[in-house]
mmCIF file of C-alpha atoms in Angstrom:
data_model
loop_
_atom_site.group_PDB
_atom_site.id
_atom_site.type_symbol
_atom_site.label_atom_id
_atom_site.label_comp_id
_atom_site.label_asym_id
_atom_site.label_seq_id
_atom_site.Cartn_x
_atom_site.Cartn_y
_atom_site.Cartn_z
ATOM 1 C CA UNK A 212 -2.313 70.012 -15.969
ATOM 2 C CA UNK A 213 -4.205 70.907 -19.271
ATOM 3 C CA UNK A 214 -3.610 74.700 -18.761
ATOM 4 C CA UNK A 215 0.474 73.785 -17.913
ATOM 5 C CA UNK A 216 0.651 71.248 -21.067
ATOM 6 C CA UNK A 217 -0.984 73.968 -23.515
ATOM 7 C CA UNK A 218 1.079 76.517 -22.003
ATOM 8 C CA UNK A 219 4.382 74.707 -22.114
ATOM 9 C CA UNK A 220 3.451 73.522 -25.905
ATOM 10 C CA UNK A 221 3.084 77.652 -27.061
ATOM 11 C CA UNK A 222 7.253 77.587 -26.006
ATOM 12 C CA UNK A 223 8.698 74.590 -27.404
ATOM 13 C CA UNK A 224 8.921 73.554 -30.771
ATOM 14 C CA UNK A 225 8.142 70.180 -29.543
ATOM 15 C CA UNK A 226 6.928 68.705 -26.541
ATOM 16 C CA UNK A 227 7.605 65.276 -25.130
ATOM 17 C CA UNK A 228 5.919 63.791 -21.927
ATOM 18 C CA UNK A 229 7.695 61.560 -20.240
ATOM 19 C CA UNK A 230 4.896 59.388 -18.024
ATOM 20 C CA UNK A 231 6.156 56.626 -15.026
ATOM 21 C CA UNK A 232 2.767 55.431 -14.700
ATOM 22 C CA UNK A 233 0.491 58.348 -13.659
ATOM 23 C CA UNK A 234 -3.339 57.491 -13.483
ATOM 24 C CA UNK A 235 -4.404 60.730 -13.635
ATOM 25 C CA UNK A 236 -5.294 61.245 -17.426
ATOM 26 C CA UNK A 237 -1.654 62.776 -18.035
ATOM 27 C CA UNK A 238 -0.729 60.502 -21.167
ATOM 28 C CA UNK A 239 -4.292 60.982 -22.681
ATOM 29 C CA UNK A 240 -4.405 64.859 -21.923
ATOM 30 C CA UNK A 241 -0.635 65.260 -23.630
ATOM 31 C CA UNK A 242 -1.967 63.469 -27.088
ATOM 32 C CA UNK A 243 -5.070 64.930 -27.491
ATOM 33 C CA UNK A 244 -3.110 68.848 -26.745
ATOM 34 C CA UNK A 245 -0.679 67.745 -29.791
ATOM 35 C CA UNK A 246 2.588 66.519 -27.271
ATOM 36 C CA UNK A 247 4.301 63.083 -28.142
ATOM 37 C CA UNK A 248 4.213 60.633 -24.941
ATOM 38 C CA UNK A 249 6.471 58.192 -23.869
ATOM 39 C CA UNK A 250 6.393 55.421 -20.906
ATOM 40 C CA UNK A 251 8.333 53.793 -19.015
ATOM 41 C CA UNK A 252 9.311 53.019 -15.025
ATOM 42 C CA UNK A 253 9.246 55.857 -12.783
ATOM 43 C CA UNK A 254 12.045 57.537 -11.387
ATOM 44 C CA UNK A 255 12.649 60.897 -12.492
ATOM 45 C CA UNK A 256 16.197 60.361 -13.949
ATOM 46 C CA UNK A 257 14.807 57.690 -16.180
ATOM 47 C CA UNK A 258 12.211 59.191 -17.144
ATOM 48 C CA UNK A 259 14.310 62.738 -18.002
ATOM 49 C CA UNK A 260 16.428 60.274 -20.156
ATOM 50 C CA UNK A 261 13.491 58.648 -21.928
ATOM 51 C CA UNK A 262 12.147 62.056 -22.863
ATOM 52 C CA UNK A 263 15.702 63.089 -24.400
ATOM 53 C CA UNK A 264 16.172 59.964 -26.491
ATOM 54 C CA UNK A 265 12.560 60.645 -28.142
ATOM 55 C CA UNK A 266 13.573 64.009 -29.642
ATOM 56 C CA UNK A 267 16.650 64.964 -31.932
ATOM 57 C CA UNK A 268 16.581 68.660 -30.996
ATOM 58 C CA UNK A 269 19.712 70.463 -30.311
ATOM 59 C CA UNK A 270 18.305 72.020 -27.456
ATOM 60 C CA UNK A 271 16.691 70.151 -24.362
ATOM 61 C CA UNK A 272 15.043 71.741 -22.009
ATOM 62 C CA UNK A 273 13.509 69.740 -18.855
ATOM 63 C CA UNK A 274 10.086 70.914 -16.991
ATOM 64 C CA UNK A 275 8.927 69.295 -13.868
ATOM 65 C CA UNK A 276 4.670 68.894 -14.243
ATOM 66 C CA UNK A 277 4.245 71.341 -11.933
ATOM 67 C CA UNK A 278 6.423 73.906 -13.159
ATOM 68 C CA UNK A 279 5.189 76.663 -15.402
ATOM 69 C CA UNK A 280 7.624 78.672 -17.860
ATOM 70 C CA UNK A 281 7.614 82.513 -17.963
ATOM 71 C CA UNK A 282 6.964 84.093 -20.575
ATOM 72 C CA UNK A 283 9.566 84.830 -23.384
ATOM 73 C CA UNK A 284 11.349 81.546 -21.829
ATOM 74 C CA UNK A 285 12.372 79.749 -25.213
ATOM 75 C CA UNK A 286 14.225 83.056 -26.476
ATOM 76 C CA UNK A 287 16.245 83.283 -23.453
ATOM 77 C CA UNK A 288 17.515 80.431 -23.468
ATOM 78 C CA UNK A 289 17.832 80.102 -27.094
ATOM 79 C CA UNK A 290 19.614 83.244 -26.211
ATOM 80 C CA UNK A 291 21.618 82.075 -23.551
ATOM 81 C CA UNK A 292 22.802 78.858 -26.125
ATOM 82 C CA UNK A 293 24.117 82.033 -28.701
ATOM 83 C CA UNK A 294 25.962 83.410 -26.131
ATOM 84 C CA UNK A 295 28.075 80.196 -25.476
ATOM 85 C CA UNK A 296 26.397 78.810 -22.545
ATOM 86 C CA UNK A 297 26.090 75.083 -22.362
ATOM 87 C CA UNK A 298 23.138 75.087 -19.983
ATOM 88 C CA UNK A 299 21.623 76.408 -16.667
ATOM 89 C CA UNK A 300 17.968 76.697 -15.548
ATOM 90 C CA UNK A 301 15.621 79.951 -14.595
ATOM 91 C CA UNK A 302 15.385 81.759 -11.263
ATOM 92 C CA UNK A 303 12.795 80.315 -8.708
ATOM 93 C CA UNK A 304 9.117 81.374 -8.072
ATOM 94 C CA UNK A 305 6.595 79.984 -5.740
ATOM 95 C CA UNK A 306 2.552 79.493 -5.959
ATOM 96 C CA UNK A 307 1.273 80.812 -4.265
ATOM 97 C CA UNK A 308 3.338 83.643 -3.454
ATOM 98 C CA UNK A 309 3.297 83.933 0.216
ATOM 99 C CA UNK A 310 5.777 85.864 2.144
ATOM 100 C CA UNK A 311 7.465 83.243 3.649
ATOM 101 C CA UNK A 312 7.523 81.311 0.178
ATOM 102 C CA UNK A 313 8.765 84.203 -1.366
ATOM 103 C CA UNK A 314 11.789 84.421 1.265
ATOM 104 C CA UNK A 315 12.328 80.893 0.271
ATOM 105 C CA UNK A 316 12.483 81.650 -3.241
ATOM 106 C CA UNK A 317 14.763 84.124 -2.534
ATOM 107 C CA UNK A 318 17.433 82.100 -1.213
ATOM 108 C CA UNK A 319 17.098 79.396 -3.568
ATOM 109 C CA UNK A 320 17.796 82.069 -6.397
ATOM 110 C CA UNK A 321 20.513 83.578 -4.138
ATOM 111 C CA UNK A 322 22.365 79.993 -3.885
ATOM 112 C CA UNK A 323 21.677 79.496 -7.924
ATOM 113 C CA UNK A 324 23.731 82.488 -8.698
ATOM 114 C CA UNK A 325 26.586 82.039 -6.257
ATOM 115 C CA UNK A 326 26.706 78.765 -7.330
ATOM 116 C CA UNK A 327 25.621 78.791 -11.162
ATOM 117 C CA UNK A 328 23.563 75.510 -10.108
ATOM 118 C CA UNK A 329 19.828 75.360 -10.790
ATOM 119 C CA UNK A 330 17.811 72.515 -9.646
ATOM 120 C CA UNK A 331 14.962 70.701 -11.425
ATOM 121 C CA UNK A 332 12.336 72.984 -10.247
ATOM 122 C CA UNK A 333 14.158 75.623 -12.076
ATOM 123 C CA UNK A 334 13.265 74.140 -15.940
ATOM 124 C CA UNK A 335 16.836 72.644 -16.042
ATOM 125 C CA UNK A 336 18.090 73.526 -20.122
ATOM 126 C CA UNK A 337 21.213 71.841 -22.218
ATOM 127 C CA UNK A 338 22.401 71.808 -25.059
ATOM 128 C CA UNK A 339 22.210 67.980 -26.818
ATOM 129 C CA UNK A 340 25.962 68.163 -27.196
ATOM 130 C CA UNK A 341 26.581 68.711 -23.762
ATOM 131 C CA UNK A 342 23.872 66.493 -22.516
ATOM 132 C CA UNK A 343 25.369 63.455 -24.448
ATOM 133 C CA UNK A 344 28.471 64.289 -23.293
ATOM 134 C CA UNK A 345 27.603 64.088 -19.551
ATOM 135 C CA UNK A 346 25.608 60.568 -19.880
ATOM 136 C CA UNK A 347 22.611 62.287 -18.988
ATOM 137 C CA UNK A 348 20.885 62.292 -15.784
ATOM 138 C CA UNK A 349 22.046 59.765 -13.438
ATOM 139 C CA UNK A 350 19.223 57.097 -12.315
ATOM 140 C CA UNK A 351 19.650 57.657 -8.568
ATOM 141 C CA UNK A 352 16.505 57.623 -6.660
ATOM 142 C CA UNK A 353 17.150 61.122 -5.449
ATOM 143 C CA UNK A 354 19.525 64.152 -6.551
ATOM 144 C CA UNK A 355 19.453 63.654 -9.993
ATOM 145 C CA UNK A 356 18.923 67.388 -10.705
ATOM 146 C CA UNK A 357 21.491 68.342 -8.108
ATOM 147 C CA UNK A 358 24.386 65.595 -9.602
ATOM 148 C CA UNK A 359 23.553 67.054 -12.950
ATOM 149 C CA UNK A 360 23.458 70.408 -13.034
ATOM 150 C CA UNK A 361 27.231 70.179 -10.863
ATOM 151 C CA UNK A 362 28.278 67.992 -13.896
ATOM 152 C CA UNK A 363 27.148 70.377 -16.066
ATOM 153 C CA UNK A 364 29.391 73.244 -14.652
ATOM 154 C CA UNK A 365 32.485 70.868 -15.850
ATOM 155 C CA UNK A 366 30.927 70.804 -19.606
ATOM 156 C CA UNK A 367 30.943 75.070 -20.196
ATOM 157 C CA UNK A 368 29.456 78.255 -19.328
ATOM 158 C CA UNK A 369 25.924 78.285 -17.330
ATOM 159 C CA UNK A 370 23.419 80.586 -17.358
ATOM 160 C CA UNK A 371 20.460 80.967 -14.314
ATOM 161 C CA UNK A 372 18.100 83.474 -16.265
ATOM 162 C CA UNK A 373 16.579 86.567 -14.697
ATOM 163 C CA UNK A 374 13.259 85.497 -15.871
ATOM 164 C CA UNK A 375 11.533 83.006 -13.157
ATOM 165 C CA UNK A 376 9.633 79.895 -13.700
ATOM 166 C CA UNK A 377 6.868 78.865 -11.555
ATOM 167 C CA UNK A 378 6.752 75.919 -9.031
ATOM 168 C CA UNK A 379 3.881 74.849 -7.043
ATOM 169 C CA UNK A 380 4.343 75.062 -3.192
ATOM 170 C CA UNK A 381 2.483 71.847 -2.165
ATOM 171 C CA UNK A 382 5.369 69.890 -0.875
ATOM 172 C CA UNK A 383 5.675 73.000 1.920
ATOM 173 C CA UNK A 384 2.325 73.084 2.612
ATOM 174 C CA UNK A 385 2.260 69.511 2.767
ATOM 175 C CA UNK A 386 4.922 69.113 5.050
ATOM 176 C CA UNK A 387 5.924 72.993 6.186
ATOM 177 C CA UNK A 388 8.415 75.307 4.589
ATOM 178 C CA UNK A 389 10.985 75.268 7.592
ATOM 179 C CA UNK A 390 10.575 71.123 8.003
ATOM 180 C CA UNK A 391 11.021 70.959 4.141
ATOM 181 C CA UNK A 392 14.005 73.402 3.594
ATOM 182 C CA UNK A 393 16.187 71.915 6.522
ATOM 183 C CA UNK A 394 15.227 68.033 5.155
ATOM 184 C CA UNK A 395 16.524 69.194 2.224
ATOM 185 C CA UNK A 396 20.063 70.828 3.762
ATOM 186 C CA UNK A 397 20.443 67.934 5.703
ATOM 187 C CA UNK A 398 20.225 65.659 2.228
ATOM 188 C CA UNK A 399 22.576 67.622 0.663
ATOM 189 C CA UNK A 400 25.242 68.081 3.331
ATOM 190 C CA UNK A 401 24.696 64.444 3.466
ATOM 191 C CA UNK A 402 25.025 64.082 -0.369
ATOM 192 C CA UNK A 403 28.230 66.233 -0.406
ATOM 193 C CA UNK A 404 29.813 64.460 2.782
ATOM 194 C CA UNK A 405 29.620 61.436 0.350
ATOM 195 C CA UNK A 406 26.552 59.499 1.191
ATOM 196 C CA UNK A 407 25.179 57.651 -1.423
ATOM 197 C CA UNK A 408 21.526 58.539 -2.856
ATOM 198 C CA UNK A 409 20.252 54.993 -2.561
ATOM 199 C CA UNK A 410 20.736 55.564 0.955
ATOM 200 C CA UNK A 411 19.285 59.551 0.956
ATOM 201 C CA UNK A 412 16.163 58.201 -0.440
ATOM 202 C CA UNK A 413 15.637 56.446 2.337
ATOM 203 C CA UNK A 414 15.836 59.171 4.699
ATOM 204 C CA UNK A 415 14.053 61.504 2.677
ATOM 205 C CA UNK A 416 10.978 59.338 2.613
ATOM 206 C CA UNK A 417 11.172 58.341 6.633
ATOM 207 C CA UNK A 418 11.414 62.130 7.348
ATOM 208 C CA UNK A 419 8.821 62.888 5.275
#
């Protein structure tokens, strides 16, 4: 966490974490490292929302806790802003890079550029402007990345960078990579067949 946090602070010209409660030290690790902290409920679409309305910046970028930017990650997409996109996200890597991670990886960045969608685990990016003009993230219990970033297509141009950011593999170790990637087809076929996410959560968390 302190390694990610100092990292993630060398990028951004400011940080803010946004905490649902963790007990782990987070909130006291993020002040003393120089990041401002905010807290509220959890649920990840809240707490994506919180974090926006604590910074003015033009430029919002989103970064699950156990993501890790590459570097050179704030110029691209600073970059990718200039050029006229509105937002996007990064391609996918995996710790640790096992070959059957890595094959996962590879079709997650293979569906990101056929579909110009990039999930949370991805370092999600917007511009303010567009951001305010989609609502935000929706507070669903589950999705929120996925209903955003498909939003986001509507509001301009997206870019999914060449440069990949770093996600930890736990929940397929946890659980196992082919359990995990068919759990989460099922959830989205379910998702796009018009099932609400109230009732995805659900199912996520008795599969799991």
């Amino acid at each position: 966490m302190r390694e990610n946090l100092a990292r993630t602070l060398a990028h951004a010209d400011e940080l803010i974490i946004s905490d649902g409660g963790s007990i782990d030290g987070t909130r006291e690790i993020a002040a003393r490292l120089g990041a401002r902290v905010v807290t509220g409920p959890a649920g990840r679409g809240a707490q994506l929302n919180r974090g926006a309305a604590a910074t003015t910046a033009e430029l919002l970028l989103f970064l699950h806790a156990d993501t890790t930017l590459p570097p050179g990650a704030a110029d691209a997409v600073r970059a990718a802003v200039a050029r006229g996109c509105c937002g996007g996200g990064f391609r996918l890597h995996f710790e640790p890079a096992r070959p059957l991670f890595r094959f996962v990886a590879t079709f997650a960045n293979l569906r990101s550029r056929l579909t110009r969608v990039a999930l949370g685990d991805q370092a999600q990016f917007a511009t303010r402007a567009a951001f305010d003009q989609l609502g935000g993230y929706r507070e669903w219990p589950i999705l929120e990345d996925l209903d955003f970033a498909r939003r986001l297509k509507r509001a301009g141009r997206i870019a999914i960078l060449p440069l990949a950011a770093s996600t930890s593999a736990r929940r397929f170790e946890k659980r196992g990579p082919l359990r995990t990637v068919l759990t989460n087809w099922l959830i989205w076929t379910l998702f796009a067949c018009g099932v609400s996410p109230a009732r995805l959560a659900r199912l996520y968390r008795n599969v799991r």
